[in-house]
mmCIF file of C-alpha atoms in Angstrom:
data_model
loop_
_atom_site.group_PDB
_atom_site.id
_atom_site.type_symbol
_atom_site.label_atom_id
_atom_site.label_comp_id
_atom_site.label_asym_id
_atom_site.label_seq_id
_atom_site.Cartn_x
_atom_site.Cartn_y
_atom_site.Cartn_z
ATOM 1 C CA UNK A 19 153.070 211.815 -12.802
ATOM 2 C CA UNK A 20 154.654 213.925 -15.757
ATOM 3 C CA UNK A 21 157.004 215.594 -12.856
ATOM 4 C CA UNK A 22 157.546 212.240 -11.250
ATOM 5 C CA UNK A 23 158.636 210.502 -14.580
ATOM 6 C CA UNK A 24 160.879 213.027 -16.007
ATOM 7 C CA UNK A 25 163.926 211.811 -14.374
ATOM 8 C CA UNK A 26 163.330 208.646 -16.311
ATOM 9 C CA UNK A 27 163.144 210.318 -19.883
ATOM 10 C CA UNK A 28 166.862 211.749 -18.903
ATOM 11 C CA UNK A 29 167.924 208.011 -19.639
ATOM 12 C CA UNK A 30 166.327 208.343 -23.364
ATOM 13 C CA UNK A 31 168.302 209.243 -26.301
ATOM 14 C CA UNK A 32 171.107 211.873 -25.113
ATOM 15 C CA UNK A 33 170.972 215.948 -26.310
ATOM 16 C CA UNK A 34 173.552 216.592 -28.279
ATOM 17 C CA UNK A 35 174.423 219.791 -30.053
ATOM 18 C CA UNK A 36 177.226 221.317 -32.171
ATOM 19 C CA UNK A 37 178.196 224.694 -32.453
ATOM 20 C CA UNK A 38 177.900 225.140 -28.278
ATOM 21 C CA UNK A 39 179.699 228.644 -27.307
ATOM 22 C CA UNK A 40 180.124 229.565 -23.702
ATOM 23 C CA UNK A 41 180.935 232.524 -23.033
ATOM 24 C CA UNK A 42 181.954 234.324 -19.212
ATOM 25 C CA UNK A 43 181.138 237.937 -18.953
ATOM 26 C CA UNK A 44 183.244 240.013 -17.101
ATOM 27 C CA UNK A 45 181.861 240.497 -13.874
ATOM 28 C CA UNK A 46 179.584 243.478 -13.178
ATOM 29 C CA UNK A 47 179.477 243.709 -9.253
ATOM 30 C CA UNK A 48 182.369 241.102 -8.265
ATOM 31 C CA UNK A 49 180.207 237.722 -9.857
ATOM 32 C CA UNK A 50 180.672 236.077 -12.966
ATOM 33 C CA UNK A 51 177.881 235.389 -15.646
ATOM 34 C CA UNK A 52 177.918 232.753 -18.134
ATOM 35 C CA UNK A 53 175.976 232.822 -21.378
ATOM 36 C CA UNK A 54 175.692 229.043 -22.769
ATOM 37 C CA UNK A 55 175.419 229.219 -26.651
ATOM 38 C CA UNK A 56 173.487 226.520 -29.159
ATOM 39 C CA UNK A 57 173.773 227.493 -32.681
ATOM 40 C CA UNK A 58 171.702 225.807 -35.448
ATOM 41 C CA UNK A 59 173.900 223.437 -37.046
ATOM 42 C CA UNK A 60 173.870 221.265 -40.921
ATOM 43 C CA UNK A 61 171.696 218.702 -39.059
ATOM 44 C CA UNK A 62 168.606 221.346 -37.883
ATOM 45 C CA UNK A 63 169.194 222.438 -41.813
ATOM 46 C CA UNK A 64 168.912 219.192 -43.112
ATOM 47 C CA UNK A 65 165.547 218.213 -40.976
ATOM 48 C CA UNK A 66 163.726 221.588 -42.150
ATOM 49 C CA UNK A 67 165.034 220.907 -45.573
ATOM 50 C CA UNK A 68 163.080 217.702 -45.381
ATOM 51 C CA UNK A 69 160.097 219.269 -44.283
ATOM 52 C CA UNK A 70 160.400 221.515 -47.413
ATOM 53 C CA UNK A 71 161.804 224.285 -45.627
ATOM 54 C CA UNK A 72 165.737 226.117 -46.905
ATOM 55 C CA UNK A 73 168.497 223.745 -46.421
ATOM 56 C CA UNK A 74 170.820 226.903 -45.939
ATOM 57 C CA UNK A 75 171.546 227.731 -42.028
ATOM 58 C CA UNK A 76 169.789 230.693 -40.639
ATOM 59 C CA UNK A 77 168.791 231.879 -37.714
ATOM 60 C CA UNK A 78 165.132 233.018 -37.342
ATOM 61 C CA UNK A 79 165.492 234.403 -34.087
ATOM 62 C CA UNK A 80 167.475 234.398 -30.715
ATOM 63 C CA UNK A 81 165.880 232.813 -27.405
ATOM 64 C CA UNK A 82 167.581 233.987 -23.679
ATOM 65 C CA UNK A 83 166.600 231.128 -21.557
ATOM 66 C CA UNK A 84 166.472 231.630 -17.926
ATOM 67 C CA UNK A 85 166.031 227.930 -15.968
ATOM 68 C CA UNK A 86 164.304 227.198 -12.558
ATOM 69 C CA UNK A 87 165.584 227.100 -9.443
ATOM 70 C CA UNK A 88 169.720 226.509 -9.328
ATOM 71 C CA UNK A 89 169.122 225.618 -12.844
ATOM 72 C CA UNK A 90 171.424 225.556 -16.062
ATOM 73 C CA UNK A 91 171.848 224.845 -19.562
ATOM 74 C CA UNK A 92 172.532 220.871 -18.365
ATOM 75 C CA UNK A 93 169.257 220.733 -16.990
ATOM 76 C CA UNK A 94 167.221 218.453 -18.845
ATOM 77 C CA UNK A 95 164.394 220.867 -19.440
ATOM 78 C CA UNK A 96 166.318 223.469 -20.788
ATOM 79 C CA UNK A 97 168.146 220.863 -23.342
ATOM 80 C CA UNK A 98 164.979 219.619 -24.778
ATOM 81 C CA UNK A 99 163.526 223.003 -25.109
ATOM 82 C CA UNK A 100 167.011 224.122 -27.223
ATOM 83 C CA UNK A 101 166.854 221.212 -29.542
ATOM 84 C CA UNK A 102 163.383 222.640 -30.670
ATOM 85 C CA UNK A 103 164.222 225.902 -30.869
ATOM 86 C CA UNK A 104 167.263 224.885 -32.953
ATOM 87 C CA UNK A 105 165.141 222.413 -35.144
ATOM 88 C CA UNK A 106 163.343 225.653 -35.588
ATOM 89 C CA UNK A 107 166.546 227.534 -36.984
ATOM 90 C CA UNK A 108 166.530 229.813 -33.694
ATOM 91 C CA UNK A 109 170.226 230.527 -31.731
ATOM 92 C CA UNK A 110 169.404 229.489 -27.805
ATOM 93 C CA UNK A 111 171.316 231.539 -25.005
ATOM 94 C CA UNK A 112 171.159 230.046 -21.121
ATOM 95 C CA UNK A 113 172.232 232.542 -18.326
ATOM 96 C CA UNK A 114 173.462 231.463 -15.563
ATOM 97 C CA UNK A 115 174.760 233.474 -12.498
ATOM 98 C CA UNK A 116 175.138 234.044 -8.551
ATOM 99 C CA UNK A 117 176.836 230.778 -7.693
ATOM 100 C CA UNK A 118 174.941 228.424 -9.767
ATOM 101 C CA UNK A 119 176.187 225.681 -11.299
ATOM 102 C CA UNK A 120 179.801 226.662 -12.819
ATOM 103 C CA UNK A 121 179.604 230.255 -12.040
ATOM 104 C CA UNK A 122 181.046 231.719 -9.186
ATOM 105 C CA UNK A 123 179.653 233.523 -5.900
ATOM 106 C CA UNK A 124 182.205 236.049 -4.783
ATOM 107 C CA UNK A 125 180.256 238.910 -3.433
ATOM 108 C CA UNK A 126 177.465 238.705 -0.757
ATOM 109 C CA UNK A 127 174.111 238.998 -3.523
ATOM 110 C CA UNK A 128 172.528 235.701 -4.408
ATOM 111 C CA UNK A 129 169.437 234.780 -6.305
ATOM 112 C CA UNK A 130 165.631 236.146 -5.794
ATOM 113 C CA UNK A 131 162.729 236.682 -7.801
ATOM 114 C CA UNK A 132 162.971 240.229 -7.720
ATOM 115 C CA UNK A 133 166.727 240.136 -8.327
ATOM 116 C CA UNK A 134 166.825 241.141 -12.626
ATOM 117 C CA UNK A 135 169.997 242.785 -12.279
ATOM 118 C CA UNK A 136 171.848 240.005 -14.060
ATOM 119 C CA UNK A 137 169.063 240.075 -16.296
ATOM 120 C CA UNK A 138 169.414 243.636 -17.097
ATOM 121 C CA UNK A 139 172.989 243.808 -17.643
ATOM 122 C CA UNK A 140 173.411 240.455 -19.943
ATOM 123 C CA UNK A 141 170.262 242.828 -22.225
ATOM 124 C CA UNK A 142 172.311 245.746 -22.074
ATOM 125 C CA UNK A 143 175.784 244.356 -21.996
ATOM 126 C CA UNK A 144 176.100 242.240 -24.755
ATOM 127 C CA UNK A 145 172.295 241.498 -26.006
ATOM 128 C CA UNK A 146 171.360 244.835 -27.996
ATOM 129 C CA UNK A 147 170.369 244.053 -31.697
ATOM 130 C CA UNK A 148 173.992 245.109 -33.124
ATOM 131 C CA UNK A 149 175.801 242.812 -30.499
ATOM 132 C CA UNK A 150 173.395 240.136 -31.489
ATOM 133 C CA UNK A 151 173.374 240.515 -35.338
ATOM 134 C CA UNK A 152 177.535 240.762 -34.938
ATOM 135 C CA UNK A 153 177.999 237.449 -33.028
ATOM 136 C CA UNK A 154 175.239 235.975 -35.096
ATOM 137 C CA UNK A 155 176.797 236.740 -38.411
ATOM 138 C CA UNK A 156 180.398 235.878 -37.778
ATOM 139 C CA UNK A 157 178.758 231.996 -37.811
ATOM 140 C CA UNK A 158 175.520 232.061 -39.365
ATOM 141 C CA UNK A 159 173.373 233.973 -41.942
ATOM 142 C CA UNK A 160 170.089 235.569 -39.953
ATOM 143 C CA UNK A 161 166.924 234.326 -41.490
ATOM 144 C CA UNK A 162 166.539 237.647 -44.087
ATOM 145 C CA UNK A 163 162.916 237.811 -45.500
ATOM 146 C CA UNK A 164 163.251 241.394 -47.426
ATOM 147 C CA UNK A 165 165.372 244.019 -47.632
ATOM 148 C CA UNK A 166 163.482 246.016 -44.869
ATOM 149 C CA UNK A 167 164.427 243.540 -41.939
ATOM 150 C CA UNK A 168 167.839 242.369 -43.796
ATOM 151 C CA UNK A 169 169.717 241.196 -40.522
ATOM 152 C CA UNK A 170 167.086 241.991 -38.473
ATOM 153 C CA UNK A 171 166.722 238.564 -35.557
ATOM 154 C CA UNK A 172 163.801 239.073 -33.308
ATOM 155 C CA UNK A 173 165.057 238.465 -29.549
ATOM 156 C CA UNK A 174 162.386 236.367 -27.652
ATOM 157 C CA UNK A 175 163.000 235.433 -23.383
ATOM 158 C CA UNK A 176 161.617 232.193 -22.597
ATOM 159 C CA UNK A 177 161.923 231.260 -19.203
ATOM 160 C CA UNK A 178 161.103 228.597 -16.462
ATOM 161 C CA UNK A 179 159.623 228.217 -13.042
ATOM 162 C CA UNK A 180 161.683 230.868 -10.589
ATOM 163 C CA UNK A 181 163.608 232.098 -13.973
ATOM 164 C CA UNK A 182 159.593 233.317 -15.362
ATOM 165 C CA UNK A 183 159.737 235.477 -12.133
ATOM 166 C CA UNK A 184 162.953 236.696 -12.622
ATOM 167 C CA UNK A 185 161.716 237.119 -16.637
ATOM 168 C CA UNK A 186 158.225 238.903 -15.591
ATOM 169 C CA UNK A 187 159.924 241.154 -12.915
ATOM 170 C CA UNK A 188 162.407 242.828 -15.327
ATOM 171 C CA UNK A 189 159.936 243.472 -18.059
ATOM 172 C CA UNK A 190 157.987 244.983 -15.568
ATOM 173 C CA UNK A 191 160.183 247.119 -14.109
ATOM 174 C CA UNK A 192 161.517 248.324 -17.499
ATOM 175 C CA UNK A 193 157.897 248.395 -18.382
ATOM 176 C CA UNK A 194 157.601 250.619 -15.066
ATOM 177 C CA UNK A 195 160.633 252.929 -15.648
ATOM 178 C CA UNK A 196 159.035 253.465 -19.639
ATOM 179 C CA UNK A 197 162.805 251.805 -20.933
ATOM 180 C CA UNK A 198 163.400 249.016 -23.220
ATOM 181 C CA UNK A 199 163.708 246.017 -22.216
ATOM 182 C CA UNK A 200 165.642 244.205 -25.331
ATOM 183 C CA UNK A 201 163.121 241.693 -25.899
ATOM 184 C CA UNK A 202 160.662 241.094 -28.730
ATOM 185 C CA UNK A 203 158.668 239.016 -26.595
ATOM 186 C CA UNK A 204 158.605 236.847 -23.684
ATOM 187 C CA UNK A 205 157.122 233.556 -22.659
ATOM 188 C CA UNK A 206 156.834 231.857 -18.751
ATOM 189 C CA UNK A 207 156.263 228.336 -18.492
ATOM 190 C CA UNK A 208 155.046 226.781 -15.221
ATOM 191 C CA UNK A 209 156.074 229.366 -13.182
ATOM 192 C CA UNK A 210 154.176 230.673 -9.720
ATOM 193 C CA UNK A 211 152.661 234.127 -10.984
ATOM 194 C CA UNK A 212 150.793 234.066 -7.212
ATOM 195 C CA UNK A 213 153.910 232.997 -5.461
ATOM 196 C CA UNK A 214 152.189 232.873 -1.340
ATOM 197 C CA UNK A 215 149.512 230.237 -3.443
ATOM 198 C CA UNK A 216 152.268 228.490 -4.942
ATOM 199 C CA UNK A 217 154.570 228.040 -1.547
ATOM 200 C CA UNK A 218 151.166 226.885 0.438
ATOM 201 C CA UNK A 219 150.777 224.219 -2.539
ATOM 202 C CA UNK A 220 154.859 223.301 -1.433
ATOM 203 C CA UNK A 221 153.517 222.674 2.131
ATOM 204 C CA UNK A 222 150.877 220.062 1.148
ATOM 205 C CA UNK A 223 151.991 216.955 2.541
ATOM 206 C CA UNK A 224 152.184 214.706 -1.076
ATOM 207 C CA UNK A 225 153.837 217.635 -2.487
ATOM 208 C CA UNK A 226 156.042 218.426 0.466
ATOM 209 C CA UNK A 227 157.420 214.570 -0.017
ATOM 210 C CA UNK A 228 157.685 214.487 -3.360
ATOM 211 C CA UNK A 229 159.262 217.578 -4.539
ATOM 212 C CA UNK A 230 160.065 219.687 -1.663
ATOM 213 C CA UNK A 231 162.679 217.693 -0.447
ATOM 214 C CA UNK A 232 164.575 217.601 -3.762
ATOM 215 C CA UNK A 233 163.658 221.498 -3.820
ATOM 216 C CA UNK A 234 165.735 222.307 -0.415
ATOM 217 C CA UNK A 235 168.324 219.765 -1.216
ATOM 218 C CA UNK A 236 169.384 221.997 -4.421
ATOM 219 C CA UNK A 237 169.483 224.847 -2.127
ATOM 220 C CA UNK A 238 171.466 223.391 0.519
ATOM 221 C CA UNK A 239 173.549 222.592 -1.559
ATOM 222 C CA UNK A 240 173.702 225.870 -2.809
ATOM 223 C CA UNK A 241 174.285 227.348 0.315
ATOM 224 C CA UNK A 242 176.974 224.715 1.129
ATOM 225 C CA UNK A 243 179.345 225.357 -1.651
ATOM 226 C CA UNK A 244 178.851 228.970 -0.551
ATOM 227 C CA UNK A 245 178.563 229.141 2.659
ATOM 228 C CA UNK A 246 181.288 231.189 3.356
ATOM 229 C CA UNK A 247 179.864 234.301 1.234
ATOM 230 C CA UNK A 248 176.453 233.391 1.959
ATOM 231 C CA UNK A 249 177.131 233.679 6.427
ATOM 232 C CA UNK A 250 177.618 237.372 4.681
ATOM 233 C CA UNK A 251 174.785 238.413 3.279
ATOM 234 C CA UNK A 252 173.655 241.602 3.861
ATOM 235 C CA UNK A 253 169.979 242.023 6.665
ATOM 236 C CA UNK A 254 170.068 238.362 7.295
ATOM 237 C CA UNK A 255 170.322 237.643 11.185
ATOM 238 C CA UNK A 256 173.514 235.901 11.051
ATOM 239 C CA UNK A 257 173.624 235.609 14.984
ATOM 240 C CA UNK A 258 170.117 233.611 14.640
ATOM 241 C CA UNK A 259 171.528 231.468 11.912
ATOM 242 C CA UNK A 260 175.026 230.948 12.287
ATOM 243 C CA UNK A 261 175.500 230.564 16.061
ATOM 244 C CA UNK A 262 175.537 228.311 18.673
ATOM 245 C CA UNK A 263 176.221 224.576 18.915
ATOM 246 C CA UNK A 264 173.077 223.787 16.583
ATOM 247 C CA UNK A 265 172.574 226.946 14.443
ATOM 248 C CA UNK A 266 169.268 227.308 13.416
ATOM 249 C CA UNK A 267 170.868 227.184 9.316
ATOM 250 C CA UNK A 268 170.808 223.390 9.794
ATOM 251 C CA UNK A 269 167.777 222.773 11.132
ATOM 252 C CA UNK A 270 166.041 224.815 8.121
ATOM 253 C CA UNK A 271 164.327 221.850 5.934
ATOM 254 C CA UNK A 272 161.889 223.682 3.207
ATOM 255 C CA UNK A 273 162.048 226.123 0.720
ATOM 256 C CA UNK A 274 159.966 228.557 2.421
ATOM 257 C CA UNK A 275 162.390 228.308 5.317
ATOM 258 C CA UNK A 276 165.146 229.231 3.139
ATOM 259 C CA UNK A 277 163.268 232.195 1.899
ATOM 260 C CA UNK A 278 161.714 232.899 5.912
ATOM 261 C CA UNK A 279 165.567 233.085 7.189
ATOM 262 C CA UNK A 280 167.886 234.007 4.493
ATOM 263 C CA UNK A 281 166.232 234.886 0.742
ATOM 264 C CA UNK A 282 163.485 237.360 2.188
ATOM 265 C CA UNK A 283 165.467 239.261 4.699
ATOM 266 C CA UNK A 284 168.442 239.646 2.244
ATOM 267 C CA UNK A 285 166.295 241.569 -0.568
ATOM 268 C CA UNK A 286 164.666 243.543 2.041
ATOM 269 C CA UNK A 287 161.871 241.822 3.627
ATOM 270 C CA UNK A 288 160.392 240.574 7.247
ATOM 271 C CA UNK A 289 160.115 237.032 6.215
ATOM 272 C CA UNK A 290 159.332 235.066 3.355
ATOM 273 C CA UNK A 291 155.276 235.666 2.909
ATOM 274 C CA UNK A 292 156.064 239.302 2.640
ATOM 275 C CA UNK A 293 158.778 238.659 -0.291
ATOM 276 C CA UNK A 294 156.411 235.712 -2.060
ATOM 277 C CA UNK A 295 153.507 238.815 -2.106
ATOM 278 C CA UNK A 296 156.063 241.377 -3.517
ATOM 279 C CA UNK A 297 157.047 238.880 -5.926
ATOM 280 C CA UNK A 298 153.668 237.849 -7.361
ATOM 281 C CA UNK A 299 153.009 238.842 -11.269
ATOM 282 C CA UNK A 300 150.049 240.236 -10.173
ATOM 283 C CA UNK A 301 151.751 243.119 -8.562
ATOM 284 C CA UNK A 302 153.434 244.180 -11.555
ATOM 285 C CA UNK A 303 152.608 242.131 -14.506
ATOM 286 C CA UNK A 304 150.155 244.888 -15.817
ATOM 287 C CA UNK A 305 153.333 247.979 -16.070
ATOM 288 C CA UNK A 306 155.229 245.628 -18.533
ATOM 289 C CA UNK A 307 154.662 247.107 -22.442
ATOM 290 C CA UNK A 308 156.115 243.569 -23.747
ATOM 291 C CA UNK A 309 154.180 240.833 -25.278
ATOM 292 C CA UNK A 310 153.961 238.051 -23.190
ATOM 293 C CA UNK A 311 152.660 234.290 -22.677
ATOM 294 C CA UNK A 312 152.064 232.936 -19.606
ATOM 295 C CA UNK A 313 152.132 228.802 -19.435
ATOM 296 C CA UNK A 314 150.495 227.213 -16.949
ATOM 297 C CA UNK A 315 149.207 223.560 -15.773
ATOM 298 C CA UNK A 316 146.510 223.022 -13.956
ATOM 299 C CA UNK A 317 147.825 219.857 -12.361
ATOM 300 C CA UNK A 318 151.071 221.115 -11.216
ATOM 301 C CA UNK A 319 152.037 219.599 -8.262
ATOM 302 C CA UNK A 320 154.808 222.420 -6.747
ATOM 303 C CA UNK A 321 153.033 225.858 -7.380
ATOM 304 C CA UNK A 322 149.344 223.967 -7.186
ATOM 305 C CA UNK A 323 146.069 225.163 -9.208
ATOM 306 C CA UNK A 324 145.867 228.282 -11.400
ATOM 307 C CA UNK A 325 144.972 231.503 -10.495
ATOM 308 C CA UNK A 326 141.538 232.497 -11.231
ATOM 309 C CA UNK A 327 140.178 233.182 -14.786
ATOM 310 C CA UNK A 328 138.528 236.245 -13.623
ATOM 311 C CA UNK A 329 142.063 237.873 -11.964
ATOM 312 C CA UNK A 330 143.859 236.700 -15.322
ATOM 313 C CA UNK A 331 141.490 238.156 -17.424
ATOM 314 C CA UNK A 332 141.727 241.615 -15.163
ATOM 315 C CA UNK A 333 145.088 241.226 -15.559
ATOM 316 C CA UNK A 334 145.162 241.382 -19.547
ATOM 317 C CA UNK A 335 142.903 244.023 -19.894
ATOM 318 C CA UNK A 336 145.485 245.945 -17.939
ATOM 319 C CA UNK A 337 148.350 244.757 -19.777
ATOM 320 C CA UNK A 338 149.781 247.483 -21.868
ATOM 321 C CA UNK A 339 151.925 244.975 -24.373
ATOM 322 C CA UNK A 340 149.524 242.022 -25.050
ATOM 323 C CA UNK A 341 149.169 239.417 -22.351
ATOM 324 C CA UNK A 342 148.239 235.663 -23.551
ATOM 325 C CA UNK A 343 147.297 233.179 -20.723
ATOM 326 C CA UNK A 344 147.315 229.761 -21.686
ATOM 327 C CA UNK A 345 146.143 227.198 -19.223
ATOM 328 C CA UNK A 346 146.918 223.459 -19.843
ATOM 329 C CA UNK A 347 144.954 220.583 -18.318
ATOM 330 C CA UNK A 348 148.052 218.198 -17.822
ATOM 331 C CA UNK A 349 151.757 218.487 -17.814
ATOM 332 C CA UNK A 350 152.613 218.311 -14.129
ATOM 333 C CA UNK A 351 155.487 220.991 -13.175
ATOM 334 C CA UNK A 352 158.352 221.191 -16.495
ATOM 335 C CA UNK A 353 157.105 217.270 -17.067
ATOM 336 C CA UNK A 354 155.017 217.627 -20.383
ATOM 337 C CA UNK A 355 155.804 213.367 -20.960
ATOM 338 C CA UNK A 356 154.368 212.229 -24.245
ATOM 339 C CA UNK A 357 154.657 208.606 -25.578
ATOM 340 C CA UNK A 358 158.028 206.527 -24.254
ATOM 341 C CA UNK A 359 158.809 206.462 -28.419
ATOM 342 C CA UNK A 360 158.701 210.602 -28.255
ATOM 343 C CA UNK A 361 160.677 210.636 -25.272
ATOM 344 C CA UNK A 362 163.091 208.768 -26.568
ATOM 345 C CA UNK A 363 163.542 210.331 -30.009
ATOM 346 C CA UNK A 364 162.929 213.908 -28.287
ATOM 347 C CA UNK A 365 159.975 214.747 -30.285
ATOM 348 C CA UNK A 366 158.395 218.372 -29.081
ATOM 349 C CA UNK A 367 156.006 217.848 -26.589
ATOM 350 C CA UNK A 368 152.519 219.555 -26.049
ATOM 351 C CA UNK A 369 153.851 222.865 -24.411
ATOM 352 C CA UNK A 370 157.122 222.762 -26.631
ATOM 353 C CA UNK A 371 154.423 222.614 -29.850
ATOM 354 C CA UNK A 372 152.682 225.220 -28.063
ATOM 355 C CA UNK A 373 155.389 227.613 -28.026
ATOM 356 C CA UNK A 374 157.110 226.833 -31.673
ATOM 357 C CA UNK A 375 153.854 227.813 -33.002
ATOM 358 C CA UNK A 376 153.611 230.897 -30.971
ATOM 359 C CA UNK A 377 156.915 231.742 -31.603
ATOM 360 C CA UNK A 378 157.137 231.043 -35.697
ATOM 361 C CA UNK A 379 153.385 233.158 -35.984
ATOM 362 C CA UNK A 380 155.083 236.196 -34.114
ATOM 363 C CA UNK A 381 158.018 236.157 -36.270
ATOM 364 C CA UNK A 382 155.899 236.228 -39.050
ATOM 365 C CA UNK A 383 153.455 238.815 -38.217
ATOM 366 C CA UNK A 384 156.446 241.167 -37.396
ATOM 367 C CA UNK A 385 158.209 240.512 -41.180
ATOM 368 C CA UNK A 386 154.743 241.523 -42.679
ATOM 369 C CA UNK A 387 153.620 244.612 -40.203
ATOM 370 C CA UNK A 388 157.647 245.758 -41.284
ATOM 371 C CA UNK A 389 157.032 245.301 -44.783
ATOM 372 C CA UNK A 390 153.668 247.138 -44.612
ATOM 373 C CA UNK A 391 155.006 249.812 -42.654
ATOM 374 C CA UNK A 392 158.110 250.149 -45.425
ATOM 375 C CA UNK A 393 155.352 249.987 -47.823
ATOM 376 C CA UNK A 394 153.909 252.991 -47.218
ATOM 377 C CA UNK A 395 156.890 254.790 -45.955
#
């Protein structure tokens, strides 16, 4: 129901936000990359001032948000998640790439979860602490609590849905290849850790109705506007897809079609069960040295019931960086409805409390295991 009725909340009272930056990066392989900016602005001030908090504009940290499937900075999701995180005197950063939304798909290489490349470069391109602290200070003060972290703005991923893959498989390939991965820490919310569980969820018949549909249309569209680039992609059968008075590209109607014909051969596998088991946290998860919080609901209706507590719990005790799992008992899949009064005045929601909390605890037990440490230097 939460899924179902988040088209309505849309209609509520509109996100709006000052200070919005977008910025194209120059492109690394032959495709652009867009970084969508929110900066905290007088009004964020003003509403922590009321709560007793400074009434000067800092930032307190930096989020990278990485969206679901063929999702931006307009999706609604990703807007209502910014406004807390600015309320919260925290800078937001959306990527976008491949051909999504306003960014441009000029070389044969779309989107996977195992692609991190864009990932990667955006962390080592223009998100290391000095390029962060420079762009940050040419607006805004960063939140300084002593001496010892003067400047110093934790970078924290939070990411949705496919863009938690995307999130988990970098950190776990830096993780893997013992290099930094520029975060502080990272959180996933609703997103399908066991991905063959999630796409057999996608299949149910209910769920297949619902969402699926809507799912494939967003990557039809998709291939569509890029069709012409996307009949190019490298290992995909293009005589099986493109040829013929009724290719089989137009008779593909699910996700796991898409990923069975064109998304699993293209990064390297048979078919789409073999890429959905390559791309399943539980492959990888336990090489990443990051901290990390997994969000999950266990009535959401695309990538279906959780894992197991027992495989979760094997999972942490592997974890090198500090693995949290956090299972909710409603929310549906990015839902998370509340009252219609919350919706309308955008109030944060159960998982948006959720991660504020974590978030605003992490900071602070950084600022005082720095001081400590410069303490006893």
């Amino acid at each position: 129901m939460a899924t179902c009725t988040l088209s309505v909340a849309r209609f509520g009272r509109p996100s709006t936000f000052a200070h919005r930056r977008v910025r194209w990066l120059p492109p690394y392989d032959g495709n652009s990359t867009c970084l969508d900016w929110w900066l905290p602005t007088d009004a964020e001030a003003a509403d922590t001032a009321a709560d007793g908090g400074a009434a000067a504009i800092r930032v307190r940290a930096l989020a990278v948000i990485l969206p679901g499937l063929t999702g931006s900075s307009k999706e609604f999701y990703v807007r209502r998640m910014a406004r807390q995180l600015l309320r919260a005197h925290m800078a937001t950063c959306v990527l976008t790439s491949r051909g999504v939304a306003d960014t441009h798909l000029e070389r044969p290489q779309i989107f996977s979860a195992l692609f991190a490349k864009d990932l990667r470069h955006i962390m080592q391109a223009c998100m290391t602490r000095e390029k962060v602290q420079e762009c940050l200070l040419r607006r805004i003060s960063p939140l300084q609590s002593s001496d010892h972290h003067k400047g110093a703005v934790p970078i924290i991923g939070v990411a949705f849905s496919l863009g938690g893959r995307i999130l988990t498989n970098y950190v776990s390939e830096q993780g893997e290849a013992e290099a930094p991965s520029g975060f502080d820490a990272v959180y996933t919310i609703t997103s399908p850790h066991n991905v063959s569980d999630g796409a057999a969820a996608l299949r149910m018949l209910l769920s297949k109705l619902l969402y699926g549909s809507t799912l494939y249309k967003r990557l039809r569209a998709y291939y569509e506007r890029h069709k012409n680039v996307l009949q190019n992609l490298p290992d995909i059968d293009k005589k099986l897809l493109m040829d013929g008075d009724s290719p089989l590209v137009k008779r593909l109607r699910t996700v796991q079609d898409f990923g069975e014909f064109i998304t699993g051969p293209h990064v390297g596998f048979p078919g789409a069960e073999a890429y959905y088991v390559a791309a399943s946290s539980f492959r990888r998860l336990h090489h990443s040295r990051m901290p990390q919080v997994c969000v999950v609901v266990a009535n959401d209706p695309i990538y279906g019931p959780p894992q197991p507590a027992p495989r979760w719990l094997h999972l942490i005790d592997m974890h090198c960086g500090g693995l949290v799992y956090v299972e909710m008992p409603v929310g549906g899949h990015l839902g998370f409805l509340g009252c219609p009064w919350s919706e309308w005045t955008q109030a944060p929601n159960e998982m948006e409390h959720l991660v504020l909390r974590s978030l605003i605890h992490f900071i602070k037990s950084a600022d005082t295991q720095a001081a400590e440490a410069k303490t006893n230097e």
